[in-house]
CSV table of C-alpha atoms in Angstrom, one decimal:
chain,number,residue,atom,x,y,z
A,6,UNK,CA,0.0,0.0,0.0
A,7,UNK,CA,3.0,2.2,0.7
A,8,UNK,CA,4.4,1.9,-1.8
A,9,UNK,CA,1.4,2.2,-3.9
A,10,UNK,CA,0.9,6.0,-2.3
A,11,UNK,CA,4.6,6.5,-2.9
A,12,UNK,CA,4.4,5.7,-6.4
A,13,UNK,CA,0.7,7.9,-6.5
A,14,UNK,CA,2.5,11.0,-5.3
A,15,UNK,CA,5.6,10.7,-7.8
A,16,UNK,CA,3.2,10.4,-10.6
A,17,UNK,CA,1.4,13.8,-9.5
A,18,UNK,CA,4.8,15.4,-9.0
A,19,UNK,CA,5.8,14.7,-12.4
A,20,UNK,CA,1.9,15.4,-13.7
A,21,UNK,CA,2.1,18.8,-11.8
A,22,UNK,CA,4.8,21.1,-13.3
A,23,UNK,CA,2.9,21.3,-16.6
A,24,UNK,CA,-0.2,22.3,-15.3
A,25,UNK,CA,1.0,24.8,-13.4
A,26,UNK,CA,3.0,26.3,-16.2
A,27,UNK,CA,0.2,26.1,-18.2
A,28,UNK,CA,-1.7,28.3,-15.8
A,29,UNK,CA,1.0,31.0,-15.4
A,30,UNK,CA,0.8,31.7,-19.1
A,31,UNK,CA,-2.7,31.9,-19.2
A,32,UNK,CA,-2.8,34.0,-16.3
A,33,UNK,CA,0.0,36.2,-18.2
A,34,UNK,CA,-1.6,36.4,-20.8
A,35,UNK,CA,-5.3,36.9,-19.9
A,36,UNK,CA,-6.0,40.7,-20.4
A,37,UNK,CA,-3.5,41.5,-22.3
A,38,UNK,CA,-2.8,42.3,-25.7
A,39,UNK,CA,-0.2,41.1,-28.2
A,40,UNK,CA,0.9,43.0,-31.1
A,41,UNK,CA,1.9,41.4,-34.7
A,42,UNK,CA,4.5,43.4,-36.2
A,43,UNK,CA,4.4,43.3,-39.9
A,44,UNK,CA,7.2,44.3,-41.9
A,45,UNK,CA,4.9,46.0,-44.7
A,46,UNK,CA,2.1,48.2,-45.5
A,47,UNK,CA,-1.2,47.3,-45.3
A,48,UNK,CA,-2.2,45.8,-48.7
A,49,UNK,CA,0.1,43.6,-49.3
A,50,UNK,CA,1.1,39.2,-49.2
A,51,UNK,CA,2.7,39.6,-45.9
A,52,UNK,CA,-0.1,42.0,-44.3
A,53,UNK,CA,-2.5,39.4,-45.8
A,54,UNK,CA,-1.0,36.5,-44.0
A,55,UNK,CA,-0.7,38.3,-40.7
A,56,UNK,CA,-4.3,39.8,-40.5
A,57,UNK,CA,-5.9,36.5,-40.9
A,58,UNK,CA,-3.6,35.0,-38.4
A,59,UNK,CA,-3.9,37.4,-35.7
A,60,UNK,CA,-7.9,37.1,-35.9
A,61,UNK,CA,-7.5,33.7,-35.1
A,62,UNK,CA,-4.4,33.0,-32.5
A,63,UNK,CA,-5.9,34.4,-29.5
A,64,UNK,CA,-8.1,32.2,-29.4
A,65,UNK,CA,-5.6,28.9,-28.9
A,66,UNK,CA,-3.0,31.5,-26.9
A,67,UNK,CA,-3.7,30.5,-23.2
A,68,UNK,CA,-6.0,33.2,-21.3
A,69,UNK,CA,-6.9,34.2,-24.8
A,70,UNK,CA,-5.5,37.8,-24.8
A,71,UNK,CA,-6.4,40.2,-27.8
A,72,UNK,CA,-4.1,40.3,-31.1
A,73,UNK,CA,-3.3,43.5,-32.7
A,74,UNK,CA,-1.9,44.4,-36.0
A,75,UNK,CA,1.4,46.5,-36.1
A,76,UNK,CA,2.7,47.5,-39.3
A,77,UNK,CA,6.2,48.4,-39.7
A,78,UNK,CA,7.2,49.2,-43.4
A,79,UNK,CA,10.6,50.0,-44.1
A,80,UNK,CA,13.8,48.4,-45.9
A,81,UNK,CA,11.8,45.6,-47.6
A,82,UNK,CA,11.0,44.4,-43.8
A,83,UNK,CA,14.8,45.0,-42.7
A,84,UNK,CA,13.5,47.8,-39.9
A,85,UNK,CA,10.7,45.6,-38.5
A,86,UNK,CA,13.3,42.6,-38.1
A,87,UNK,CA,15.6,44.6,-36.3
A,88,UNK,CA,12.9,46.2,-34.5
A,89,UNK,CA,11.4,42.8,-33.1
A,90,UNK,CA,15.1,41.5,-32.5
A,91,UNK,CA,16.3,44.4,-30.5
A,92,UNK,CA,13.6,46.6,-28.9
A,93,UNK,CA,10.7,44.6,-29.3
A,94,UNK,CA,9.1,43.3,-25.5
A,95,UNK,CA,10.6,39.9,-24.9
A,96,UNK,CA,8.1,39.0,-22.7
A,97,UNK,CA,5.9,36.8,-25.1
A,98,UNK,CA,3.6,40.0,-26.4
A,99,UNK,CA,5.3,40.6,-29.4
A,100,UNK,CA,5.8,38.9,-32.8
A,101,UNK,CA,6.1,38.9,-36.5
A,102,UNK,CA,6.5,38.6,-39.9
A,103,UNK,CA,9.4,40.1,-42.3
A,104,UNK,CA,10.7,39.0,-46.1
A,105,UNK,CA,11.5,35.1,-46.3
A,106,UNK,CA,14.9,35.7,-47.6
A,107,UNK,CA,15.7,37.9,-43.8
A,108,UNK,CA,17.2,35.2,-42.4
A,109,UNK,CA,19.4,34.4,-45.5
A,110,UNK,CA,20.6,38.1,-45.4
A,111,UNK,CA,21.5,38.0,-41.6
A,112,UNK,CA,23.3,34.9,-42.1
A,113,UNK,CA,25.7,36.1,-44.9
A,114,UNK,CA,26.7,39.0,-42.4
A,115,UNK,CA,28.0,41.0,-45.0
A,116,UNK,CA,25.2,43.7,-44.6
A,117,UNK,CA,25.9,46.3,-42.0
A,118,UNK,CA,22.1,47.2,-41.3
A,119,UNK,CA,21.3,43.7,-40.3
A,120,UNK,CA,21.0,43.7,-36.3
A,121,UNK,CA,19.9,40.2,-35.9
A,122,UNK,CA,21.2,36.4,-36.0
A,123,UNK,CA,18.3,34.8,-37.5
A,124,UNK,CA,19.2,31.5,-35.4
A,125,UNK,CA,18.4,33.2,-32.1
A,126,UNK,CA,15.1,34.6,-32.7
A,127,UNK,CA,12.2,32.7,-31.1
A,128,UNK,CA,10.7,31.1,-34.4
A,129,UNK,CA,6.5,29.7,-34.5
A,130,UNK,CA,7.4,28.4,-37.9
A,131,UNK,CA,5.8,29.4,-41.5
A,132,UNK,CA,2.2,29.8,-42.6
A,133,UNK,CA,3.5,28.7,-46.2
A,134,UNK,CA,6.2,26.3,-47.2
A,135,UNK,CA,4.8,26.6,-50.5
A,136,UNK,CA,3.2,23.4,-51.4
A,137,UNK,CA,0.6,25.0,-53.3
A,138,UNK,CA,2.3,28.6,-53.9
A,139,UNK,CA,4.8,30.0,-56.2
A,140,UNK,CA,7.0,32.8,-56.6
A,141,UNK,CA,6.5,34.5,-60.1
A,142,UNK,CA,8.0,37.4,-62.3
A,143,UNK,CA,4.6,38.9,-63.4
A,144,UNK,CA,4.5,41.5,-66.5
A,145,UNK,CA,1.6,43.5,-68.0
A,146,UNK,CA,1.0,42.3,-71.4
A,147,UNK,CA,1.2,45.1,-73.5
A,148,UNK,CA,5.3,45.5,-72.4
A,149,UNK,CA,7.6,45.9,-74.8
A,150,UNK,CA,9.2,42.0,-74.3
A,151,UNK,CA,5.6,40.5,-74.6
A,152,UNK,CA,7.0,36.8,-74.1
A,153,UNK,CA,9.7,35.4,-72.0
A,154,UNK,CA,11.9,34.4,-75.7
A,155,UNK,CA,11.1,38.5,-76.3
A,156,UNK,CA,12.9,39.1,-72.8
A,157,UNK,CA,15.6,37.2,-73.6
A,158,UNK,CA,16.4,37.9,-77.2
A,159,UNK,CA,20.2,39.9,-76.9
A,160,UNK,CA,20.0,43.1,-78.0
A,161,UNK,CA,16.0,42.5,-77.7
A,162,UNK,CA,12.9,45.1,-75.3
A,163,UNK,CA,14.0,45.6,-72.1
A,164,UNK,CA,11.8,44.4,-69.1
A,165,UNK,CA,10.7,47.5,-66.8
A,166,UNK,CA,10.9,46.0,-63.1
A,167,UNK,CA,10.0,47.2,-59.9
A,168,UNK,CA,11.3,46.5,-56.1
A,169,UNK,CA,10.7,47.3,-52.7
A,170,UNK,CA,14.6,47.3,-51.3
A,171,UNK,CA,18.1,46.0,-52.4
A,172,UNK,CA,18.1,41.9,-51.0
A,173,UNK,CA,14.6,40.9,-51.2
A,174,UNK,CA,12.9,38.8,-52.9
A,175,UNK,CA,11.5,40.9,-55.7
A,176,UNK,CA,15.0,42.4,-56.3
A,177,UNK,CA,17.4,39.5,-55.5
A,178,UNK,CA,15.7,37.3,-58.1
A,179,UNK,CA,15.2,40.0,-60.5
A,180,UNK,CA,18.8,39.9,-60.8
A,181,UNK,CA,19.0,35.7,-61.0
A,182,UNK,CA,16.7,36.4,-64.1
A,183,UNK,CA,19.2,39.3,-65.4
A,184,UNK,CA,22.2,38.3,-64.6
A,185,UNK,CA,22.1,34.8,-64.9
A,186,UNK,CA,19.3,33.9,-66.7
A,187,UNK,CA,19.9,36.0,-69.3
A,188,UNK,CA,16.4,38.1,-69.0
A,189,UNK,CA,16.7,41.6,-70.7
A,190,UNK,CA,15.8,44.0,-67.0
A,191,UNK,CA,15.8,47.0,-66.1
A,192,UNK,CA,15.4,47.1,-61.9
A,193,UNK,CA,14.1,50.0,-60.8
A,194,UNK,CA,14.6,50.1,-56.5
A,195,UNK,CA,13.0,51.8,-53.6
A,196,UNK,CA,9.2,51.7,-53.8
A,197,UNK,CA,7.7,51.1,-50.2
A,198,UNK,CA,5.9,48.2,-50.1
A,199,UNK,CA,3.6,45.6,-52.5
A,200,UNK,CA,0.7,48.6,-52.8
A,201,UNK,CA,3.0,51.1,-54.2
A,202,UNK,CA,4.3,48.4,-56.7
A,203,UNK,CA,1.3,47.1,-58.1
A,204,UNK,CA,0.0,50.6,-58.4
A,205,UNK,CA,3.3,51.0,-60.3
A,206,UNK,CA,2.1,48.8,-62.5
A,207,UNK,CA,-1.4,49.3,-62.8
A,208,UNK,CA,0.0,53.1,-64.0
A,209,UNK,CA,2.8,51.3,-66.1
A,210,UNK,CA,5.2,53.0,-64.3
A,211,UNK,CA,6.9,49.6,-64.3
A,212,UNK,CA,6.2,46.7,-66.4
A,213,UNK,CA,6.4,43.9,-64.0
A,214,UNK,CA,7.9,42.4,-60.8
A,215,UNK,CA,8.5,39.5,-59.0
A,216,UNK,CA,6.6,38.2,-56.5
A,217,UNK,CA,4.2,35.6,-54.4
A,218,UNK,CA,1.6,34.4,-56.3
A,219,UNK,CA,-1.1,34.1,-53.6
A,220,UNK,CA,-0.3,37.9,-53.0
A,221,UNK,CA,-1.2,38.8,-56.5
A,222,UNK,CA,-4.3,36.1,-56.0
A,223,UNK,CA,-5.4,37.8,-52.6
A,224,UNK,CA,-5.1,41.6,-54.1
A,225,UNK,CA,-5.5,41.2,-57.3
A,226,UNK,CA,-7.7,38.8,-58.4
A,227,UNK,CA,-8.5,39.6,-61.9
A,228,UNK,CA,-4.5,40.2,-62.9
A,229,UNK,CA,-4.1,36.8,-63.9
A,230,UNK,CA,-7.4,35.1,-65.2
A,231,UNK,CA,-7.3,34.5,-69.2
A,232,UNK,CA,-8.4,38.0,-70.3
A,233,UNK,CA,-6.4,39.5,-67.6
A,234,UNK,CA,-3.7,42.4,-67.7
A,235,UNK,CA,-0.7,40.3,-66.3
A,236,UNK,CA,0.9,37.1,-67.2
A,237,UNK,CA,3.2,34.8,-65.6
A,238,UNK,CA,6.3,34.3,-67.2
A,239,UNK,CA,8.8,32.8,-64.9
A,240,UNK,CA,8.2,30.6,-61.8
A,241,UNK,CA,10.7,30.3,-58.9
A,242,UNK,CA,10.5,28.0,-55.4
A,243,UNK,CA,8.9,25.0,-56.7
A,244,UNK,CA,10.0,21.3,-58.1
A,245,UNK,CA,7.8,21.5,-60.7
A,246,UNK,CA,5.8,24.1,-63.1
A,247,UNK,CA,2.9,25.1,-61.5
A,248,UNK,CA,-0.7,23.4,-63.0
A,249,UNK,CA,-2.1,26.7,-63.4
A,250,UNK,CA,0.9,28.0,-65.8
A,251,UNK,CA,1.9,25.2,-67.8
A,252,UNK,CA,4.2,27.4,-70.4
A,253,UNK,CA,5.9,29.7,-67.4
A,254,UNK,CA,9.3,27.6,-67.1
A,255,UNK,CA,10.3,27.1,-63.6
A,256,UNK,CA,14.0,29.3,-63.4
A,257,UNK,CA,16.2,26.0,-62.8
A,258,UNK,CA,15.0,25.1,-66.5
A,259,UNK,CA,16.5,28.2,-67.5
A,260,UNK,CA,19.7,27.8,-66.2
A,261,UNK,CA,23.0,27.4,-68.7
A,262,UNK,CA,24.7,25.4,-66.5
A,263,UNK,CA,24.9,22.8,-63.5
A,264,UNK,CA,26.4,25.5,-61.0
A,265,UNK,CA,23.8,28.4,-62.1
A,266,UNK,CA,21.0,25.5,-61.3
A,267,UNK,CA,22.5,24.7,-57.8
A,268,UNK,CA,22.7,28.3,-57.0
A,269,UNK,CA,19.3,28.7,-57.7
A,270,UNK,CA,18.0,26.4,-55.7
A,271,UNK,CA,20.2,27.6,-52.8
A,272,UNK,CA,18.4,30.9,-53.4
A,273,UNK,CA,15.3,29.1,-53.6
A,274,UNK,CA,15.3,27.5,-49.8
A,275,UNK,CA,14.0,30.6,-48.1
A,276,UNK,CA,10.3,30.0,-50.0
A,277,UNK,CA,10.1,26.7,-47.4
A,278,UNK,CA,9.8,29.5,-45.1
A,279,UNK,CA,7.6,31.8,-47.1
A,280,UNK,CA,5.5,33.8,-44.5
A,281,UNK,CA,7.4,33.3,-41.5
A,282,UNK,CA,6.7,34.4,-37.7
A,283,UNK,CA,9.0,35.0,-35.1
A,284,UNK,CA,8.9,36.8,-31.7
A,285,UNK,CA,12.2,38.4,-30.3
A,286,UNK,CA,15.0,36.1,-28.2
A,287,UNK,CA,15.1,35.2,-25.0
A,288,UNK,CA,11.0,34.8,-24.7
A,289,UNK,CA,10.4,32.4,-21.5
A,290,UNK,CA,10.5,29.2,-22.4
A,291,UNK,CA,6.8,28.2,-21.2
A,292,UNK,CA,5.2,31.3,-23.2
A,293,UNK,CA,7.3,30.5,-26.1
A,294,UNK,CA,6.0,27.0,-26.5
A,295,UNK,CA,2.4,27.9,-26.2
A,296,UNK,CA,2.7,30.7,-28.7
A,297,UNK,CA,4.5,28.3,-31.2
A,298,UNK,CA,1.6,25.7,-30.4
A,299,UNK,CA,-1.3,28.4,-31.2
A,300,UNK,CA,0.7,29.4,-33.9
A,301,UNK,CA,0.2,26.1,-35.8
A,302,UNK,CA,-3.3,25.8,-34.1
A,303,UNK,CA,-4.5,28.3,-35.9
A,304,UNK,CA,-3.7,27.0,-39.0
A,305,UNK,CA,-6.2,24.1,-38.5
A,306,UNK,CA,-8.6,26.4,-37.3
A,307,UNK,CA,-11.8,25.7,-39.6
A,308,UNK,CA,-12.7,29.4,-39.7
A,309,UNK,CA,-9.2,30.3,-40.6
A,310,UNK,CA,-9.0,27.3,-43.4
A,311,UNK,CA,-12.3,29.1,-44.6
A,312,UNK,CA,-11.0,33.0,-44.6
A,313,UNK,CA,-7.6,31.6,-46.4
A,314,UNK,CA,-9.4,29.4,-49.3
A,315,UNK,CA,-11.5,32.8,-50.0
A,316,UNK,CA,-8.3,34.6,-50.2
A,317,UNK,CA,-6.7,31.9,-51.6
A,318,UNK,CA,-3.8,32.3,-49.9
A,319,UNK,CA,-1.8,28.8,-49.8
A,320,UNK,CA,-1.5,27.4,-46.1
A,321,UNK,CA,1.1,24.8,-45.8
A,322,UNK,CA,2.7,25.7,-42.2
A,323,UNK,CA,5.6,24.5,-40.6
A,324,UNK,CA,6.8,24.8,-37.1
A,325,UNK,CA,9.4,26.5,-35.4
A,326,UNK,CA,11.7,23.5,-35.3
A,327,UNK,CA,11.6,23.1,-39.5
A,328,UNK,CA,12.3,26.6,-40.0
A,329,UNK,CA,15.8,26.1,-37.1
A,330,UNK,CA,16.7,23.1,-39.5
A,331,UNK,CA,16.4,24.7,-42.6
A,332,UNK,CA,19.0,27.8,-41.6
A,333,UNK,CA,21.1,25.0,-40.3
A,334,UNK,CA,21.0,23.5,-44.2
A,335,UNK,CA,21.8,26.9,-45.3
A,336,UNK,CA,24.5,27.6,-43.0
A,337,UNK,CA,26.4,24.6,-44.3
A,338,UNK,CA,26.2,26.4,-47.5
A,339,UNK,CA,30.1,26.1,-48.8
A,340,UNK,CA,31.7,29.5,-48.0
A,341,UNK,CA,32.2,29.8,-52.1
A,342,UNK,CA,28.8,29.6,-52.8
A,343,UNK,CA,27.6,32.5,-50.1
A,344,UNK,CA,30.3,34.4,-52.2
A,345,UNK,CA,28.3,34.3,-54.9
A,346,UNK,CA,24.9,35.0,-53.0
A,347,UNK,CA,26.8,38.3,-51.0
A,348,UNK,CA,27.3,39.4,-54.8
A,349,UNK,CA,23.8,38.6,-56.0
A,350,UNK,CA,21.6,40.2,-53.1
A,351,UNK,CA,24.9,41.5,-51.0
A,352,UNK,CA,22.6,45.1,-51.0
């Protein structure tokens, strides 16, 4: 019987801790409110993403406390990353969302305005490893290089592209397509955020740009259908052409050569982490778990599933533990090929 009671009281020992913790973040959390720091404008892919989420995370967060919207446009996301690694509270009331490709930058450490190791953030993981998303170089139809063998005819129309900031996305592959595809481009840098761009475009400021298809899906809807004013000419981050633009060649099938193709696909690993979340360092390790558990919560939400497949915005999530992994894959990158990265998005 003894040892029966002894046995009893281990079990609750070892049964309690978690319980306990579980009610210290929920009392930490009840009444208060946590703020999602987005890295853009409103309007835009990652704003999308974040606005859906936040309506829906509170709810799984323990005590349930409200979830605001915070956007921080600046340096194609570079001031809200430094923002939520350095000054943001650490306490477990602050996350957010900034270019996929962040992480790659702060890991070349070649750019002085990066104020972050990617590594030590507190990562919840990715709404979008896209499974069932793309990245694209859109262009209005009536441009000058009207096909992709216009673009790359030497001598042949230039391409008019716009970008938010030197080393995203839109102007680190931009370049790929220019300088190692072949593509006839023009980049012009510096516009704000997504809104200004596709206004840019719908004013044929600029011809075209490069970026997530569910953004252009989400905003705007009409770009793309048959009778549209955009096409999709090239498609980067995925293994194969996407079903819904059979004749845009994936960039790897551009490539001249084995190393250009390897290089790609290097530059490619960011889009596993697509729309990624991540609160500062040093968050306490009970809050931390319970935010990276609503986090992918709310990705099975039903009413969340619903709100994305009206936006159609793709939601394949990973957790916090895939998105650690994949910047270990890219920091045993050999040091010659980062060379050649630092020199295509080194801005």
């Amino acid at each position: 019987m003894r040892t029966g009671l002894v046995g009893a009281a281990l079990l609750s020992m070892a049964v309690a801790p978690p319980i306990a913790l579980a009610d210290e973040v929920a009392d930490f959390y009840k009444g208060k409110t946590v703020s999602v720091i987005v890295g853009y404008s409103p309007g835009g892919g990652y704003d999308t993403y974040a606005r859906v989420l936040a309506k829906h995370i509170g709810k799984y967060i323990p005590g349930n406390p409200t979830v605001v919207i915070q956007n921080m446009p600046g340096a194609g996301s570079l001031v809200a990353a430094n923002y939520l690694y350095n000054i943001a509270p650490k306490d477990g009331t602050a996350f957010g969302t900034f270019a996929r490709n962040m992480p790659l930058i702060g890991m070349l450490g070649t750019d002085q305005n990066v104020q972050f190791d990617p590594r030590k953030f507190t990562w919840l993981g990715s709404s979008s490893s896209f499974a069932n998303d793309a990245y694209v170089l859109i262009t209005r139809k009536d441009a000058k290089a009207k096909t992709l063998k216009d673009a790359m005819k030497p001598g042949g129309p230039q391409l008019l592209l716009g970008s938010t900031a030197e080393g995203v996305s839109s102007d680190a592959m931009a370049i790929v397509l220019r300088d190692m595809l072949g593509l006839n481009i023009k980049l012009i840098t510096g516009y704000r955020d997504s809104s200004e761009l596709y206004l840019a475009m719908e004013r044929n400021e600029v011809e075209g740009r490069t970026t997530g298809l569910s953004s252009v899906l989400s905003n705007k809807p009409d770009w793309l259908k048959k009778d549209g004013p955009m096409q999709v000419l090239v498609v980067f981050g995925r293994r194969e052409r996407h079903p819904d633009f059979p004749n845009a060649p994936m960039a790897v099938e551009l490539a001249k050569n084995e190393n250009d193709r390897a290089l790609i696909r290097f530059l490619e690993l960011p889009y596993s982490l697509s729309r990624p979340y991540a609160a500062p360092p040093g968050v306490p390790p009970a809050r931390a778990k319970a935010l990276q558990a609503a986090f992918l919560a709310a990705h099975k939400d039903p009413e969340y599933l619903k709100e994305a497949e009206k936006l159609r915005i793709d939601v394949s999530p990973i957790g916090g533990e895939a998105v650690l992994k994949l910047l270990d894959n890219i920091s045993k990158m050999p040091k010659e090929e980062l060379k050649k990265v630092e020199k295509l998005i080194g801005g």
